[in-house]
Coordinates of C-alpha atoms and ligand atoms in Angstrom, one line a residue:
M1 CA 0.0 0.1 0.0
A2 CA 1.2 3.5 -0.8
T3 CA 0.8 4.6 2.7
V4 CA 3.0 2.0 4.3
G5 CA 5.8 3.7 6.5
K6 CA 4.4 7.1 5.9
V7 CA 2.3 9.5 8.1
I8 CA -1.4 9.4 7.1
T9 CA -3.3 12.6 7.2
C10 CA -7.0 11.9 7.7
K11 CA -10.1 13.2 9.6
A12 CA -10.8 12.6 13.3
A13 CA -13.2 14.0 16.0
V14 CA -10.8 15.7 18.5
A15 CA -11.9 16.4 22.1
W16 CA -9.9 19.6 22.9
E17 CA -11.1 20.1 26.3
P18 CA -13.5 18.4 28.7
G19 CA -17.3 19.4 28.5
K20 CA -17.0 20.8 25.0
P21 CA -18.3 19.2 21.7
L22 CA -16.0 17.2 19.5
C23 CA -14.2 19.1 16.6
I24 CA -13.7 17.4 13.3
E25 CA -10.1 18.1 12.5
E26 CA -7.3 16.9 10.1
V27 CA -4.9 14.8 12.0
E28 CA -1.7 13.1 11.2
V29 CA -1.3 9.5 12.2
A30 CA 2.3 8.1 12.5
P31 CA 3.3 4.6 11.2
P32 CA 3.1 1.8 13.6
K33 CA 6.2 1.0 15.9
A34 CA 7.3 -2.4 17.0
H35 CA 4.4 -4.6 18.1
E36 CA 1.8 -2.1 16.7
V37 CA -0.9 -2.2 14.0
R38 CA -2.2 0.8 12.0
I39 CA -6.0 0.4 11.4
K40 CA -8.2 2.0 8.9
V41 CA -11.4 2.4 11.0
V42 CA -14.4 1.5 9.1
A43 CA -17.2 1.9 11.8
T44 CA -17.3 2.8 15.3
G45 CA -20.2 2.7 17.9
V46 CA -20.6 5.5 20.4
C47 CA -20.7 4.2 24.0
H48 CA -21.9 5.9 27.1
T49 CA -18.3 5.7 28.5
D50 CA -17.0 8.0 25.5
W51 CA -19.6 10.6 26.7
E52 CA -18.7 10.2 30.3
Y53 CA -15.0 10.8 29.8
L54 CA -15.8 14.0 27.8
F55 CA -18.6 15.4 30.1
E56 CA -17.9 13.8 33.5
T57 CA -14.1 13.9 33.5
G58 CA -13.0 14.7 37.0
K59 CA -16.4 13.9 38.3
G60 CA -17.5 10.2 37.9
M61 CA -14.4 9.6 35.8
K62 CA -10.7 10.2 36.7
F63 CA -8.9 13.0 34.9
R64 CA -7.6 12.0 31.4
P65 CA -5.2 14.2 29.5
F66 CA -6.6 16.3 26.6
P67 CA -6.6 16.8 23.6
L68 CA -7.9 13.3 23.1
V69 CA -9.5 11.2 20.3
L70 CA -12.3 9.2 21.9
G71 CA -13.8 6.0 20.6
H72 CA -13.2 2.5 21.7
E73 CA -16.0 0.3 20.1
A74 CA -14.9 -0.2 16.5
A75 CA -14.0 -2.4 13.5
G76 CA -11.6 -1.8 10.6
I77 CA -9.1 -3.1 8.3
V78 CA -5.3 -3.4 8.9
E79 CA -3.5 -0.9 6.8
S80 CA 0.1 -1.7 7.9
T81 CA 2.1 -3.4 10.7
G82 CA 5.1 -2.4 12.7
P83 CA 8.2 -4.5 13.2
E84 CA 7.8 -7.8 15.1
V85 CA 4.1 -8.1 14.4
T86 CA 3.5 -11.7 13.3
R87 CA -0.4 -12.2 13.7
F88 CA -1.7 -9.5 11.3
S89 CA -1.2 -8.5 7.7
P90 CA -2.5 -5.6 5.7
G91 CA -6.2 -6.3 4.6
D92 CA -7.1 -8.2 7.7
K93 CA -10.5 -7.4 9.3
V94 CA -10.0 -6.6 13.0
I95 CA -11.8 -5.2 16.2
P96 CA -9.3 -2.9 18.3
L97 CA -9.7 -3.6 22.0
F98 CA -9.5 -1.3 25.2
L99 CA -8.7 -4.6 27.0
P100 CA -5.5 -6.3 26.0
Y101 CA -4.8 -10.1 25.9
C102 CA -1.1 -10.9 25.6
G103 CA -1.8 -14.7 25.9
E104 CA 1.4 -15.2 28.0
C105 CA 1.0 -13.6 31.5
E106 CA -0.4 -15.2 34.5
R107 CA -3.8 -13.6 34.2
C108 CA -4.1 -14.6 30.4
L109 CA -3.2 -18.1 31.3
S110 CA -5.7 -18.3 34.2
P111 CA -9.3 -19.1 33.5
K112 CA -10.3 -17.0 36.6
T113 CA -9.8 -13.5 34.9
N114 CA -9.7 -11.4 31.7
H115 CA -7.6 -8.6 33.4
C116 CA -4.4 -8.8 31.2
K117 CA -2.3 -5.8 32.2
K118 CA -0.1 -5.5 29.1
N119 CA 0.6 -1.9 28.4
W120 CA -2.2 -1.2 30.8
T121 CA -0.8 1.9 32.6
N122 CA 0.1 3.5 29.2
M123 CA -3.3 2.8 27.7
Q124 CA -5.0 4.3 30.7
A125 CA -2.9 7.4 30.3
G126 CA -3.7 7.6 26.6
V127 CA -0.4 6.6 25.1
L128 CA 1.3 3.4 23.6
A129 CA 4.2 1.5 24.8
D130 CA 6.8 4.1 24.3
G131 CA 4.9 6.6 26.2
T132 CA 3.8 8.7 23.2
S133 CA 0.6 8.7 21.0
R134 CA 0.6 8.1 17.3
I135 CA -1.9 10.8 16.6
S136 CA -1.1 14.6 16.4
C137 CA -3.1 17.6 15.2
K138 CA -1.8 21.1 14.6
G139 CA 1.7 20.1 15.8
Q140 CA 0.4 18.8 19.2
Q141 CA 0.2 15.3 20.5
V142 CA -3.4 14.1 20.7
Y143 CA -4.0 11.4 23.5
Q144 CA -5.5 7.9 22.6
F145 CA -8.5 7.1 24.6
L146 CA -7.8 3.7 26.3
G147 CA -5.1 3.1 23.7
V148 CA -7.8 2.9 21.0
S149 CA -9.1 6.2 19.6
S150 CA -11.7 5.0 17.0
F151 CA -13.2 8.4 16.3
S152 CA -10.4 8.7 13.7
Q153 CA -10.4 7.5 10.3
Y154 CA -6.9 5.8 11.1
T155 CA -5.3 4.7 14.4
V156 CA -2.5 2.8 15.8
V157 CA -2.9 0.1 18.5
P158 CA -0.7 -2.6 20.3
D159 CA -0.9 -5.9 18.6
T160 CA -2.0 -7.4 22.0
S161 CA -5.2 -5.3 21.7
V162 CA -6.4 -6.3 18.4
A163 CA -8.7 -9.2 17.5
K164 CA -8.4 -10.7 13.9
I165 CA -12.1 -11.5 12.7
R166 CA -13.4 -13.4 9.8
S167 CA -13.2 -11.7 6.3
D168 CA -17.2 -12.0 5.7
A169 CA -18.0 -10.2 9.0
P170 CA -19.9 -6.8 8.3
L171 CA -17.7 -4.2 10.1
D172 CA -20.6 -1.8 10.6
K173 CA -22.3 -4.3 12.8
V174 CA -19.6 -6.3 14.6
C175 CA -18.0 -3.0 15.8
L176 CA -20.5 -3.4 18.6
L177 CA -18.5 -6.3 19.9
G178 CA -15.6 -3.9 20.8
C179 CA -17.5 -2.9 23.9
G180 CA -21.1 -2.6 24.8
V181 CA -22.7 -5.7 23.6
S182 CA -19.9 -7.9 24.6
T183 CA -20.0 -6.3 28.1
G184 CA -23.5 -6.8 28.7
Y185 CA -23.8 -10.2 27.3
G186 CA -20.7 -11.4 29.2
A187 CA -22.0 -9.8 32.5
A188 CA -25.0 -12.3 32.3
I189 CA -23.1 -15.3 30.7
N190 CA -19.7 -15.1 32.3
A191 CA -19.8 -13.0 35.4
G192 CA -23.2 -13.8 36.6
K193 CA -23.3 -17.2 35.2
V194 CA -27.1 -16.9 34.9
E195 CA -28.7 -20.4 35.1
K196 CA -31.7 -22.0 33.3
D197 CA -35.1 -21.2 34.9
S198 CA -33.6 -18.5 37.1
S199 CA -35.2 -15.0 37.7
C200 CA -33.2 -12.0 36.7
A201 CA -33.3 -8.1 36.9
V202 CA -31.4 -5.8 34.5
F203 CA -31.1 -2.1 35.7
G204 CA -30.6 0.1 32.7
L205 CA -31.8 -0.8 29.1
G206 CA -29.2 0.9 27.0
A207 CA -26.9 -1.2 24.8
V208 CA -25.1 -2.8 27.8
G209 CA -28.4 -3.5 29.6
L210 CA -30.1 -5.0 26.5
A211 CA -27.1 -7.2 25.8
A212 CA -27.4 -8.3 29.4
V213 CA -31.1 -9.2 28.7
M214 CA -30.0 -11.1 25.7
G215 CA -27.5 -13.0 27.8
C216 CA -30.1 -14.0 30.4
K217 CA -32.4 -15.1 27.6
V218 CA -29.6 -17.2 25.9
A219 CA -29.0 -18.8 29.5
M220 CA -32.8 -19.6 29.4
A221 CA -33.7 -17.6 32.5
R222 CA -37.4 -18.0 33.3
R223 CA -38.1 -14.3 34.3
I224 CA -36.2 -11.3 33.1
I225 CA -37.3 -8.0 34.6
G226 CA -35.9 -4.9 32.8
V227 CA -35.8 -1.6 34.8
D228 CA -35.4 1.7 33.3
I229 CA -36.6 5.3 34.1
N230 CA -37.1 5.8 30.3
P231 CA -40.2 3.7 29.2
D232 CA -39.2 4.1 25.6
K233 CA -36.8 1.4 26.1
F234 CA -39.3 -1.2 27.1
E235 CA -40.5 -2.4 23.8
K236 CA -36.9 -3.2 22.5
A237 CA -36.2 -4.9 25.9
R238 CA -39.1 -7.1 25.3
Q239 CA -37.9 -8.0 21.9
F240 CA -34.6 -8.9 23.6
G241 CA -36.3 -11.2 26.1
A242 CA -37.5 -9.1 29.0
T243 CA -40.6 -10.7 30.4
D244 CA -41.6 -7.7 32.5
C245 CA -40.5 -4.0 32.3
I246 CA -40.8 -1.5 35.2
N247 CA -40.0 2.1 35.6
P248 CA -38.9 3.2 39.1
R249 CA -40.6 6.5 38.7
D250 CA -44.1 4.7 38.7
Y251 CA -43.6 3.5 42.3
S252 CA -43.4 5.6 45.6
K253 CA -41.3 2.9 47.2
P254 CA -37.6 2.0 46.3
I255 CA -37.4 -0.1 43.2
Q256 CA -35.6 -2.9 45.1
E257 CA -38.7 -3.4 47.3
V258 CA -40.7 -3.6 44.1
V259 CA -38.6 -6.3 42.6
V260 CA -38.4 -8.2 45.9
E261 CA -42.2 -8.1 46.1
K262 CA -42.7 -9.1 42.4
T263 CA -40.5 -12.1 42.8
G264 CA -41.5 -13.3 46.3
G265 CA -38.0 -12.6 47.9
G266 CA -35.8 -11.2 45.1
V267 CA -34.2 -12.3 41.8
D268 CA -31.3 -15.0 41.5
Y269 CA -29.3 -12.5 39.6
A270 CA -29.3 -8.7 39.1
L271 CA -27.3 -6.9 36.7
E272 CA -26.5 -3.2 37.0
C273 CA -25.9 -1.4 33.5
V274 CA -26.4 2.2 34.5
G275 CA -23.2 3.2 36.3
S276 CA -24.7 4.8 39.4
P277 CA -23.8 3.7 42.9
A278 CA -27.4 4.2 44.1
I279 CA -28.7 1.8 41.4
M280 CA -25.9 -0.6 42.1
N281 CA -27.0 -0.7 45.8
A282 CA -30.7 -1.2 44.5
A283 CA -29.6 -4.1 42.2
F284 CA -27.8 -5.7 45.1
E285 CA -30.9 -5.4 47.3
S286 CA -33.1 -6.7 44.7
T287 CA -31.4 -10.1 44.9
R288 CA -32.7 -13.1 47.0
D289 CA -30.8 -13.9 50.1
A290 CA -28.8 -17.4 50.4
W291 CA -27.7 -17.2 46.8
G292 CA -28.5 -14.0 45.0
T293 CA -25.8 -12.6 42.7
C294 CA -25.4 -8.9 41.7
V295 CA -23.1 -7.9 38.9
I296 CA -22.0 -4.5 38.3
A297 CA -21.3 -3.5 34.7
G298 CA -22.1 0.1 34.9
W299 CA -19.0 2.3 35.0
T300 CA -17.8 4.8 37.5
E301 CA -14.1 5.5 38.6
T302 CA -14.4 7.9 41.5
E303 CA -17.5 7.1 43.2
V304 CA -18.0 4.5 46.0
M305 CA -21.0 2.5 46.8
S306 CA -22.2 1.3 50.3
I307 CA -24.1 -1.9 50.9
S308 CA -25.7 -3.6 53.8
V309 CA -23.2 -6.0 55.3
E310 CA -26.1 -7.9 56.7
K311 CA -27.5 -8.6 53.3
L312 CA -24.1 -9.7 52.2
L313 CA -23.7 -11.9 55.1
M314 CA -27.0 -13.6 54.3
G315 CA -25.4 -15.2 51.3
R316 CA -25.5 -12.8 48.4
T317 CA -22.6 -12.3 46.1
L318 CA -21.5 -8.9 44.7
K319 CA -19.1 -8.8 41.8
G320 CA -18.0 -6.5 38.9
T321 CA -17.1 -7.2 35.3
Y322 CA -14.8 -5.5 32.8
F323 CA -15.6 -6.2 29.3
G324 CA -18.1 -9.0 30.4
G325 CA -15.2 -11.2 31.5
W326 CA -14.3 -12.0 27.9
K327 CA -10.6 -12.7 27.1
S328 CA -10.6 -10.0 24.5
V329 CA -8.2 -10.9 21.6
K330 CA -9.3 -14.7 22.1
D331 CA -12.9 -14.6 22.5
V332 CA -14.2 -11.6 20.4
P333 CA -13.7 -13.6 17.0
K334 CA -15.9 -16.4 18.5
L335 CA -18.5 -13.6 19.3
V336 CA -18.3 -12.6 15.8
D337 CA -18.8 -16.2 14.7
D338 CA -21.9 -16.3 17.1
Y339 CA -23.2 -13.2 15.3
M340 CA -22.7 -14.6 11.9
N341 CA -24.4 -17.9 13.0
H342 CA -27.4 -15.9 14.2
K343 CA -26.8 -16.9 17.8
L344 CA -26.3 -13.3 18.9
K345 CA -28.2 -10.1 17.9
L346 CA -26.2 -6.9 16.9
D347 CA -28.4 -5.3 14.1
E348 CA -31.3 -4.7 16.5
F349 CA -29.0 -2.4 18.7
I350 CA -28.4 0.0 16.0
T351 CA -30.8 2.8 16.0
E352 CA -28.8 5.3 13.8
K353 CA -26.0 5.4 11.3
L354 CA -24.2 8.8 10.8
P355 CA -21.0 10.1 9.1
L356 CA -18.1 11.3 11.3
V357 CA -19.0 14.9 10.8
Q358 CA -22.3 14.3 12.7
I359 CA -20.6 12.6 15.7
N360 CA -21.9 15.2 18.3
K361 CA -25.4 14.3 17.3
A362 CA -24.6 10.7 18.2
F363 CA -23.9 12.1 21.8
D364 CA -27.1 14.1 21.7
L365 CA -29.1 11.1 20.8
L366 CA -27.4 8.9 23.5
K367 CA -27.9 11.5 26.3
S368 CA -31.6 12.2 25.3
G369 CA -32.3 8.5 25.4
K370 CA -33.4 8.5 21.8
S371 CA -30.7 5.8 20.6
I372 CA -29.4 2.5 21.7
R373 CA -26.4 2.6 19.6
T374 CA -25.5 5.1 16.8
V375 CA -22.8 3.6 14.4
I376 CA -20.5 6.2 12.8
S377 CA -19.2 5.5 9.3
L378 CA -15.6 6.7 9.3
Q379 CA -14.9 6.5 5.5
D380 CA -18.2 8.3 4.3
S381 CA -17.7 12.0 3.9
Ligands
NAD1 P1 -26.8 4.1 27.9 O1 -26.8 5.5 28.3 O2 -27.1 3.7 26.6 O3 -27.9 3.3 28.9 C1 -28.1 3.6 30.2 C2 -29.4 3.3 30.5 O4 -29.7 3.5 32.0 C3 -30.5 4.3 29.9 O5 -31.4 3.6 29.2 C4 -31.0 5.1 30.9 O6 -32.4 5.5 30.8 C5 -30.9 4.2 32.1 N1 -31.0 4.8 33.4 C6 -30.4 6.0 33.9 N2 -30.8 6.3 35.1 C7 -31.4 5.1 35.5 C8 -32.1 4.8 36.9 N3 -32.0 5.7 37.8 N4 -32.7 3.7 36.9 C9 -32.9 2.8 35.8 N5 -32.3 3.2 34.6 C10 -31.6 4.3 34.5 O7 -25.4 3.4 28.4 P2 -24.7 2.2 27.8 O8 -23.7 2.5 26.8 O9 -25.6 1.0 27.8 O10 -23.6 1.9 29.2 C11 -24.2 1.5 30.4 C12 -23.2 1.7 31.5 O11 -22.2 0.6 31.2 C13 -22.3 3.0 31.5 O12 -22.1 3.3 32.9 C14 -21.0 2.6 30.8 O13 -19.9 3.5 31.2 C15 -20.8 1.2 31.3 N6 -20.0 0.3 30.5 C16 -19.2 -0.6 31.3 C17 -18.3 -1.4 30.6 C18 -17.5 -2.4 31.4 O14 -16.5 -3.0 30.8 N7 -17.8 -2.6 32.6 C19 -18.3 -1.4 29.2 C20 -19.1 -0.5 28.5 C21 -20.0 0.3 29.2
ZN2 ZN1 -17.7 1.4 26.0
ZN3 ZN1 -1.7 -11.1 29.4

């Protein structure tokens, strides 16, 4: 390819400072260094976490350096590879990942966790292994969100943070497996280990929550209660398998009391997919004593939750999940297969498709509750 070894000039949505809309800019994307892959990003979802880092940074989220290119739920095509990259070639279809999988460390070799720490500190700080980013704009370094930065037509990521996927996968659909759908689905399947004939409650019916509903349904749960303050989400939740949908605003008592009453003692599994400590507590208190499990998938980095120790002592389990427990590089291609084999829904999550220039509209749709997932086409002008 003519671009190999050269800087690529392309368009990206740059976040210059927290709390301000993204700006479409011309950026320079440097060639990949050792163990790095440069990707032509074809499609990216817009996740709640992108919005949170822009508008909640320093509040619910830790401070990240700006300027920054957000985006972490994407799919694309390998443009070129740096030295010592053995698993990828130009033209491969890939999903970049915010969670690495090196395949060699103690954590990658253990079935107990998916928390590989390869390049972790740098990825959290918005840079790659050598401590710098590959993206710059107007002569200034632009940080890479979680080491990914998919709101750019090209990006460079570590080769331990890329999943190679089958060549017939539609990139504008499977991009959703880069974050939200995998997280919610895995929260039910891997973290919760939801069982057949069980009762479940899913708090928050955005993409993560709907994917959790889908996971509960695949696990053949008997009852799946969807909880959201936006009743517009209920129809879709029923399509995904929710048996009941409830709105906390329709009740004068706390929602956990409603769930406990409806289920004669609480649900076997509660999944929190909002990202609020108060709702995490409500989810925990919705579970049945003796064996109820509450899984936290919603994201906050600075807040703390408090729970009743007595309720914990009565045999409940409280756990959190990052990327749904999937071992990213290894498991994402299998999730793509599941989608291609019609075992897993993706199309139903997509409520809008927009070109990169309209990315701020995607944030507006997310915040107003009008979208589940907007997919941004990076290569359309
Ligand atoms: P979203 O904004 O699409 O959905 C959130 C839903 O929660 C909305 O439908 C909203 O109406 C609902 N909600 C808000 N307040 C509520 C309340 N008080 N009670 C019930 N429902 C309420 O967001 P999303 O993209 O689905 O992400 C959900 C959460 O998951 C976010 O916190 C996100 O940061 C987090 N997340 C975590 C991981 C992970 O690895 N753990 C990965 C991706 C996203
Ligand atoms: Zn996300
Ligand atoms: Zn590892």
